[in-house]
């Protein structure tokens, strides 16, 4: 018999403040200076990108019909720094409640054109007492075919859906699918591009595609890990029509004793300023190592639904995650609810609170509970 062994309730208060280079106070510096617009021009609610923002990003951080500037033509390097302070209250079923104030961390971001057809983006996160971590940091050569129809990206990359990006999520809470190896930050090379319907504002079909190869996950490289599952190849296709989106993803990772196959499908539907995202993730491991699951194959899956409603300077959201683990990590199956509300006090200052209920289920935990009861 399987039953929950812990029901933690997470209350997180997140203060996100951004210090800007000299500029208008209502814009994020990395790109808003370039388009001379407020941050909502590219973001549904910071940091989640809207359709224009996704097009701008895939096009090498350039507006349609424009070329990038040379480095010496850039008046100031477009850099932003985002500081995050987080307090977490854990209400455990066993009464061992905890209050944790996380060490403040600062994320430094930059993005610009280096020439008419070359662009770059970078992200470094510094946490006090821990050190610095490199996020997505890459060069992209644009317009190998047409305008933005085929680009080459090389460096540290995010592998995700363009509208379902873990690093740009509003709820400050990771997707459960990350436990299954989805949304990794990897070192590799990617071909990407987009086929737009025509003039800006046209309601025709937009097609975006991404295909790449990776050397390894960035966290494995940083830890000098000898992971059996390392290099991979992946492909993603995303379709947008009248602001409705659907995408599919496949990734294959090969190793000495096992092969992983990951695939996912997701859709984002919008009506009356409400955004509903639904997704399904599946990973299977063809396993030859007797030390892992007795050499048997593994299969795990995750269902996710995400609802957000941005209104003026406020955003509210609700997410449901159901993860059937099948032995991929130690905590077992997971059902998680997250409710979130944010207030953008200023375009560069965000206050957020989230309540999360997580329910883990494992055979070992159930046995332990039965022994305790006896």
Tab-separated table of C-alpha atoms in Angstrom:
chain	number	residue	atom	x	y	z
A	1	UNK	CA	0.000	0.000	0.000
A	2	UNK	CA	1.349	3.414	-0.955
A	3	UNK	CA	0.537	6.580	0.897
A	4	UNK	CA	1.991	10.063	1.456
A	5	UNK	CA	4.656	10.343	4.114
A	6	UNK	CA	5.122	14.111	4.119
A	7	UNK	CA	2.965	17.099	3.250
A	8	UNK	CA	5.240	20.150	3.294
A	9	UNK	CA	3.569	23.524	2.882
A	10	UNK	CA	5.970	26.048	1.383
A	11	UNK	CA	5.413	29.742	1.912
A	12	UNK	CA	8.002	31.660	-0.099
A	13	UNK	CA	8.376	35.421	-0.074
A	14	UNK	CA	10.539	36.550	-2.952
A	15	UNK	CA	11.825	40.055	-3.462
A	16	UNK	CA	13.370	40.615	-6.855
A	17	UNK	CA	15.083	43.949	-7.442
A	18	UNK	CA	16.963	44.983	-10.553
A	19	UNK	CA	19.734	47.569	-10.626
A	20	UNK	CA	20.029	49.173	-14.020
A	21	UNK	CA	22.631	50.997	-15.969
A	22	UNK	CA	21.696	54.653	-16.632
A	23	UNK	CA	18.504	54.527	-18.666
A	24	UNK	CA	14.756	54.927	-18.433
A	25	UNK	CA	13.541	53.341	-15.207
A	26	UNK	CA	10.676	51.490	-16.853
A	27	UNK	CA	12.782	49.200	-19.050
A	28	UNK	CA	14.893	46.083	-18.607
A	29	UNK	CA	18.311	47.163	-19.884
A	30	UNK	CA	19.468	44.146	-21.882
A	31	UNK	CA	17.124	44.798	-24.819
A	32	UNK	CA	14.527	47.450	-23.961
A	33	UNK	CA	16.984	50.195	-24.813
A	34	UNK	CA	17.276	48.702	-28.270
A	35	UNK	CA	13.526	48.616	-29.003
A	36	UNK	CA	12.804	51.756	-26.955
A	37	UNK	CA	9.827	50.140	-25.237
A	38	UNK	CA	8.737	49.060	-21.760
A	39	UNK	CA	9.491	45.553	-20.554
A	40	UNK	CA	5.900	44.460	-21.295
A	41	UNK	CA	6.702	44.867	-24.993
A	42	UNK	CA	8.625	41.548	-24.848
A	43	UNK	CA	7.319	40.001	-21.621
A	44	UNK	CA	3.886	38.703	-20.768
A	45	UNK	CA	4.965	39.289	-17.180
A	46	UNK	CA	8.644	39.427	-16.399
A	47	UNK	CA	10.440	37.124	-16.934
A	48	UNK	CA	8.011	35.138	-19.168
A	49	UNK	CA	8.268	36.110	-22.839
A	50	UNK	CA	5.290	36.972	-24.997
A	51	UNK	CA	5.074	36.175	-28.724
A	52	UNK	CA	6.983	39.317	-29.714
A	53	UNK	CA	9.716	38.524	-27.175
A	54	UNK	CA	10.091	34.955	-28.463
A	55	UNK	CA	10.438	36.275	-32.027
A	56	UNK	CA	12.959	38.896	-30.923
A	57	UNK	CA	15.038	36.299	-29.040
A	58	UNK	CA	15.029	33.690	-31.829
A	59	UNK	CA	15.964	36.392	-34.328
A	60	UNK	CA	19.204	37.056	-32.465
A	61	UNK	CA	17.848	39.923	-30.334
A	62	UNK	CA	16.994	42.011	-33.375
A	63	UNK	CA	13.780	43.534	-34.626
A	64	UNK	CA	12.363	42.136	-37.838
A	65	UNK	CA	13.902	43.749	-40.897
A	66	UNK	CA	16.960	45.097	-39.032
A	67	UNK	CA	20.595	44.085	-38.797
A	68	UNK	CA	22.684	44.089	-35.649
A	69	UNK	CA	25.153	46.865	-34.863
A	70	UNK	CA	28.899	46.429	-34.642
A	71	UNK	CA	30.423	46.451	-31.165
A	72	UNK	CA	31.925	49.923	-31.573
A	73	UNK	CA	28.492	51.331	-32.440
A	74	UNK	CA	26.944	50.209	-29.137
A	75	UNK	CA	26.781	53.250	-26.798
A	76	UNK	CA	26.859	51.135	-23.600
A	77	UNK	CA	27.105	47.408	-22.939
A	78	UNK	CA	23.533	46.265	-22.137
A	79	UNK	CA	23.920	44.620	-18.723
A	80	UNK	CA	21.378	44.002	-15.950
A	81	UNK	CA	21.726	42.614	-12.433
A	82	UNK	CA	18.825	40.897	-10.664
A	83	UNK	CA	18.985	40.332	-6.905
A	84	UNK	CA	16.707	37.779	-5.225
A	85	UNK	CA	15.968	37.349	-1.518
A	86	UNK	CA	13.843	34.377	-0.499
A	87	UNK	CA	12.299	33.246	2.781
A	88	UNK	CA	10.868	29.707	3.032
A	89	UNK	CA	8.551	28.337	5.713
A	90	UNK	CA	8.191	24.539	5.711
A	91	UNK	CA	5.215	23.138	7.617
A	92	UNK	CA	5.983	19.407	7.965
A	93	UNK	CA	3.520	16.759	8.992
A	94	UNK	CA	5.864	15.492	11.742
A	95	UNK	CA	5.930	18.905	13.424
A	96	UNK	CA	9.540	19.749	12.508
A	97	UNK	CA	8.626	23.099	10.977
A	98	UNK	CA	11.450	25.234	9.638
A	99	UNK	CA	12.002	28.826	8.548
A	100	UNK	CA	14.874	29.397	6.143
A	101	UNK	CA	16.164	32.691	4.814
A	102	UNK	CA	18.073	31.858	1.672
A	103	UNK	CA	21.353	33.608	0.991
A	104	UNK	CA	20.763	36.509	-1.403
A	105	UNK	CA	21.906	35.779	-4.921
A	106	UNK	CA	22.669	38.152	-7.757
A	107	UNK	CA	22.207	37.212	-11.394
A	108	UNK	CA	24.119	39.280	-13.963
A	109	UNK	CA	22.762	39.186	-17.507
A	110	UNK	CA	23.878	40.717	-20.755
A	111	UNK	CA	22.722	40.536	-24.329
A	112	UNK	CA	23.629	42.420	-27.462
A	113	UNK	CA	24.613	42.252	-31.101
A	114	UNK	CA	28.319	42.003	-31.893
A	115	UNK	CA	27.855	42.670	-35.577
A	116	UNK	CA	25.219	42.667	-38.320
A	117	UNK	CA	24.809	38.868	-38.087
A	118	UNK	CA	26.304	37.951	-34.692
A	119	UNK	CA	24.570	38.196	-31.313
A	120	UNK	CA	25.372	37.078	-27.784
A	121	UNK	CA	23.655	36.444	-24.477
A	122	UNK	CA	25.126	35.570	-21.101
A	123	UNK	CA	24.060	34.857	-17.538
A	124	UNK	CA	26.129	34.429	-14.359
A	125	UNK	CA	24.520	33.814	-10.968
A	126	UNK	CA	26.486	34.555	-7.792
A	127	UNK	CA	25.292	33.239	-4.436
A	128	UNK	CA	26.951	34.343	-1.232
A	129	UNK	CA	28.928	31.547	0.382
A	130	UNK	CA	28.425	29.246	-2.605
A	131	UNK	CA	30.127	30.840	-5.585
A	132	UNK	CA	29.245	31.589	-9.183
A	133	UNK	CA	27.270	29.491	-11.654
A	134	UNK	CA	27.172	30.032	-15.393
A	135	UNK	CA	23.763	30.045	-17.021
A	136	UNK	CA	22.954	30.249	-20.730
A	137	UNK	CA	25.965	31.934	-22.335
A	138	UNK	CA	26.361	31.712	-26.093
A	139	UNK	CA	27.155	33.234	-29.454
A	140	UNK	CA	24.638	33.029	-32.284
A	141	UNK	CA	25.429	33.486	-35.970
A	142	UNK	CA	22.250	34.711	-37.617
A	143	UNK	CA	20.742	34.547	-41.088
A	144	UNK	CA	22.559	31.540	-42.501
A	145	UNK	CA	19.407	31.245	-44.605
A	146	UNK	CA	16.979	34.145	-44.970
A	147	UNK	CA	16.268	36.511	-42.085
A	148	UNK	CA	16.266	34.413	-38.939
A	149	UNK	CA	15.217	31.301	-40.863
A	150	UNK	CA	18.415	29.446	-39.948
A	151	UNK	CA	20.823	30.429	-37.163
A	152	UNK	CA	23.741	28.670	-35.448
A	153	UNK	CA	24.070	28.909	-31.666
A	154	UNK	CA	27.186	27.683	-29.811
A	155	UNK	CA	28.004	27.699	-26.096
A	156	UNK	CA	25.991	27.017	-22.943
A	157	UNK	CA	22.386	26.463	-24.018
A	158	UNK	CA	18.939	25.898	-22.523
A	159	UNK	CA	17.013	22.973	-24.013
A	160	UNK	CA	13.326	23.798	-23.639
A	161	UNK	CA	10.163	24.934	-25.364
A	162	UNK	CA	10.258	28.611	-26.406
A	163	UNK	CA	7.086	29.373	-24.392
A	164	UNK	CA	7.640	26.819	-21.620
A	165	UNK	CA	11.006	27.965	-20.325
A	166	UNK	CA	11.902	26.898	-16.801
A	167	UNK	CA	14.443	29.684	-16.406
A	168	UNK	CA	11.827	32.318	-17.269
A	169	UNK	CA	8.952	30.969	-15.222
A	170	UNK	CA	6.807	33.355	-13.169
A	171	UNK	CA	6.019	31.055	-10.249
A	172	UNK	CA	9.593	30.827	-8.826
A	173	UNK	CA	9.126	27.073	-8.578
A	174	UNK	CA	10.814	24.430	-10.739
A	175	UNK	CA	8.846	22.149	-13.007
A	176	UNK	CA	8.690	18.586	-11.673
A	177	UNK	CA	9.817	17.416	-15.127
A	178	UNK	CA	13.266	18.807	-14.314
A	179	UNK	CA	13.689	15.812	-12.006
A	180	UNK	CA	13.468	13.629	-15.126
A	181	UNK	CA	16.202	15.534	-16.966
A	182	UNK	CA	14.059	17.966	-18.962
A	183	UNK	CA	15.088	21.647	-19.361
A	184	UNK	CA	18.826	21.031	-18.888
A	185	UNK	CA	21.520	23.652	-19.302
A	186	UNK	CA	24.055	22.037	-21.622
A	187	UNK	CA	27.247	22.727	-23.529
A	188	UNK	CA	26.667	22.223	-27.216
A	189	UNK	CA	25.641	23.613	-30.600
A	190	UNK	CA	22.180	24.266	-32.013
A	191	UNK	CA	20.595	25.137	-35.324
A	192	UNK	CA	17.415	27.157	-34.892
A	193	UNK	CA	15.122	29.409	-36.836
A	194	UNK	CA	11.602	30.646	-37.417
A	195	UNK	CA	9.254	31.035	-40.341
A	196	UNK	CA	7.025	34.055	-39.727
A	197	UNK	CA	3.669	34.648	-41.419
A	198	UNK	CA	4.633	37.950	-43.010
A	199	UNK	CA	4.261	41.449	-41.653
A	200	UNK	CA	4.433	42.084	-37.919
A	201	UNK	CA	0.985	41.580	-36.394
A	202	UNK	CA	-0.102	39.111	-39.097
A	203	UNK	CA	-2.217	36.308	-37.569
A	204	UNK	CA	-0.834	33.555	-39.814
A	205	UNK	CA	1.100	30.463	-38.763
A	206	UNK	CA	4.528	30.865	-37.137
A	207	UNK	CA	6.873	27.875	-37.161
A	208	UNK	CA	9.939	27.679	-34.921
A	209	UNK	CA	12.426	24.839	-34.796
A	210	UNK	CA	15.498	23.943	-32.750
A	211	UNK	CA	17.893	21.010	-33.277
A	212	UNK	CA	21.185	20.461	-31.513
A	213	UNK	CA	23.868	18.213	-30.086
A	214	UNK	CA	25.313	18.446	-26.594
A	215	UNK	CA	28.568	17.403	-24.963
A	216	UNK	CA	27.196	17.174	-21.444
A	217	UNK	CA	24.967	18.862	-18.899
A	218	UNK	CA	26.597	21.943	-17.411
A	219	UNK	CA	26.108	20.794	-13.796
A	220	UNK	CA	27.859	17.490	-14.582
A	221	UNK	CA	30.809	19.334	-16.117
A	222	UNK	CA	31.053	21.704	-13.129
A	223	UNK	CA	31.043	18.760	-10.709
A	224	UNK	CA	33.528	16.776	-12.865
A	225	UNK	CA	30.889	14.056	-12.974
A	226	UNK	CA	31.533	10.817	-14.818
A	227	UNK	CA	27.865	10.409	-15.679
A	228	UNK	CA	27.022	7.376	-17.775
A	229	UNK	CA	24.449	9.458	-19.659
A	230	UNK	CA	26.192	12.424	-21.248
A	231	UNK	CA	26.075	13.579	-24.863
A	232	UNK	CA	22.715	13.915	-26.593
A	233	UNK	CA	20.853	15.065	-29.686
A	234	UNK	CA	17.524	16.877	-29.546
A	235	UNK	CA	14.899	18.525	-31.716
A	236	UNK	CA	11.953	20.817	-30.927
A	237	UNK	CA	9.199	22.175	-33.187
A	238	UNK	CA	6.779	24.902	-32.080
A	239	UNK	CA	3.701	26.225	-33.923
A	240	UNK	CA	1.841	29.463	-33.151
A	241	UNK	CA	-1.472	30.475	-34.695
A	242	UNK	CA	-3.622	33.357	-33.447
A	243	UNK	CA	-1.647	33.402	-30.161
A	244	UNK	CA	-2.316	29.691	-29.524
A	245	UNK	CA	0.812	27.535	-29.274
A	246	UNK	CA	1.679	23.860	-29.463
A	247	UNK	CA	5.123	22.242	-29.444
A	248	UNK	CA	6.787	18.822	-29.443
A	249	UNK	CA	10.254	17.841	-28.219
A	250	UNK	CA	12.469	14.757	-28.503
A	251	UNK	CA	15.902	14.112	-27.008
A	252	UNK	CA	18.133	11.032	-27.104
A	253	UNK	CA	21.040	10.550	-24.695
A	254	UNK	CA	23.483	7.678	-25.137
A	255	UNK	CA	25.705	6.056	-22.510
A	256	UNK	CA	27.872	2.995	-21.963
A	257	UNK	CA	25.207	1.056	-20.047
A	258	UNK	CA	21.985	2.914	-20.810
A	259	UNK	CA	20.193	5.075	-23.348
A	260	UNK	CA	17.609	7.709	-22.414
A	261	UNK	CA	14.781	8.797	-24.704
A	262	UNK	CA	12.839	11.895	-23.649
A	263	UNK	CA	9.848	13.315	-25.451
A	264	UNK	CA	7.279	15.914	-24.538
A	265	UNK	CA	4.331	17.785	-25.942
A	266	UNK	CA	2.959	21.082	-24.641
A	267	UNK	CA	0.356	23.674	-25.552
A	268	UNK	CA	-0.340	27.212	-24.383
A	269	UNK	CA	-3.888	28.453	-24.866
A	270	UNK	CA	-5.028	31.989	-24.187
A	271	UNK	CA	-8.422	33.640	-23.901
A	272	UNK	CA	-9.528	36.831	-22.103
A	273	UNK	CA	-5.948	37.445	-20.872
A	274	UNK	CA	-5.836	34.059	-19.108
A	275	UNK	CA	-3.018	31.716	-20.136
A	276	UNK	CA	-3.342	27.955	-19.719
A	277	UNK	CA	-0.322	25.749	-20.341
A	278	UNK	CA	-0.648	21.964	-20.380
A	279	UNK	CA	2.229	19.547	-20.952
A	280	UNK	CA	3.133	15.875	-20.851
A	281	UNK	CA	6.701	14.613	-20.371
A	282	UNK	CA	7.950	11.052	-20.779
A	283	UNK	CA	11.396	9.504	-20.307
A	284	UNK	CA	12.417	5.883	-20.839
A	285	UNK	CA	15.781	4.320	-20.089
A	286	UNK	CA	16.984	1.214	-21.920
A	287	UNK	CA	19.161	-0.035	-19.074
A	288	UNK	CA	21.899	-2.703	-19.202
A	289	UNK	CA	23.453	-1.983	-15.794
A	290	UNK	CA	22.422	-4.646	-13.212
A	291	UNK	CA	23.241	-2.189	-10.407
A	292	UNK	CA	20.389	0.069	-11.545
A	293	UNK	CA	16.863	-1.326	-11.212
A	294	UNK	CA	18.275	-4.860	-11.607
A	295	UNK	CA	19.107	-4.043	-15.191
A	296	UNK	CA	15.454	-3.546	-16.137
A	297	UNK	CA	14.290	-0.630	-18.271
A	298	UNK	CA	12.841	2.443	-16.554
A	299	UNK	CA	9.951	4.631	-17.637
A	300	UNK	CA	8.687	7.791	-15.930
A	301	UNK	CA	6.247	10.548	-16.839
A	302	UNK	CA	4.949	13.906	-15.704
A	303	UNK	CA	1.680	15.772	-16.307
A	304	UNK	CA	1.603	19.513	-15.761
A	305	UNK	CA	-1.024	22.272	-15.981
A	306	UNK	CA	-0.164	25.920	-15.410
A	307	UNK	CA	-2.669	28.810	-15.230
A	308	UNK	CA	-1.615	32.464	-15.035
A	309	UNK	CA	-3.519	35.722	-15.156
A	310	UNK	CA	-1.571	38.992	-15.493
A	311	UNK	CA	-3.546	42.118	-14.630
A	312	UNK	CA	-1.879	45.527	-14.662
A	313	UNK	CA	0.969	45.265	-12.130
A	314	UNK	CA	-0.235	41.958	-10.658
A	315	UNK	CA	0.119	38.322	-11.683
A	316	UNK	CA	-1.629	35.343	-10.126
A	317	UNK	CA	-0.904	31.740	-11.013
A	318	UNK	CA	-1.767	28.150	-10.188
A	319	UNK	CA	0.132	24.998	-11.184
A	320	UNK	CA	-0.475	21.272	-10.843
A	321	UNK	CA	2.320	18.713	-11.315
A	322	UNK	CA	1.983	14.927	-11.141
A	323	UNK	CA	5.233	13.017	-11.481
A	324	UNK	CA	5.352	9.206	-11.753
A	325	UNK	CA	8.998	8.686	-10.937
A	326	UNK	CA	9.614	4.965	-11.608
A	327	UNK	CA	12.991	4.999	-9.858
A	328	UNK	CA	14.704	7.931	-11.573
A	329	UNK	CA	15.356	9.703	-8.255
A	330	UNK	CA	15.106	8.834	-4.571
A	331	UNK	CA	12.041	10.787	-3.446
A	332	UNK	CA	9.463	8.698	-5.276
A	333	UNK	CA	6.253	9.816	-6.983
A	334	UNK	CA	5.196	13.426	-6.537
A	335	UNK	CA	1.967	15.415	-6.635
A	336	UNK	CA	2.468	19.153	-6.233
A	337	UNK	CA	0.180	22.192	-6.151
A	338	UNK	CA	1.579	25.724	-6.329
A	339	UNK	CA	-0.369	28.981	-5.956
A	340	UNK	CA	1.430	32.239	-6.626
A	341	UNK	CA	0.808	35.979	-6.603
A	342	UNK	CA	3.181	38.768	-7.611
A	343	UNK	CA	3.071	42.521	-7.441
A	344	UNK	CA	5.388	44.554	-9.643
A	345	UNK	CA	5.920	47.518	-7.344
A	346	UNK	CA	8.060	48.993	-10.088
A	347	UNK	CA	8.880	47.454	-13.453
A	348	UNK	CA	12.196	46.520	-11.851
A	349	UNK	CA	10.961	45.479	-8.384
A	350	UNK	CA	8.792	42.406	-7.865
A	351	UNK	CA	7.247	41.087	-4.654
A	352	UNK	CA	5.937	37.542	-4.763
A	353	UNK	CA	4.422	34.985	-2.434
A	354	UNK	CA	3.887	31.291	-3.203
A	355	UNK	CA	2.173	28.482	-1.310
A	356	UNK	CA	3.155	24.975	-2.339
A	357	UNK	CA	1.876	21.595	-1.208
A	358	UNK	CA	4.067	18.621	-2.146
A	359	UNK	CA	3.015	15.012	-1.607
A	360	UNK	CA	5.743	12.364	-2.067
A	361	UNK	CA	4.957	8.675	-2.202
A	362	UNK	CA	7.419	5.807	-1.894
A	363	UNK	CA	7.135	2.145	-0.974
A	364	UNK	CA	9.918	2.520	1.593
A	365	UNK	CA	8.176	5.470	3.225
A	366	UNK	CA	4.902	3.564	3.470
A	367	UNK	CA	6.645	0.657	5.184
A	368	UNK	CA	8.300	3.024	7.631
A	369	UNK	CA	4.976	4.626	8.462
A	370	UNK	CA	3.393	1.215	9.118
A	371	UNK	CA	6.262	0.256	11.415
A	372	UNK	CA	5.908	3.476	13.374
A	373	UNK	CA	2.195	2.933	13.776
A	374	UNK	CA	2.765	-0.564	15.107
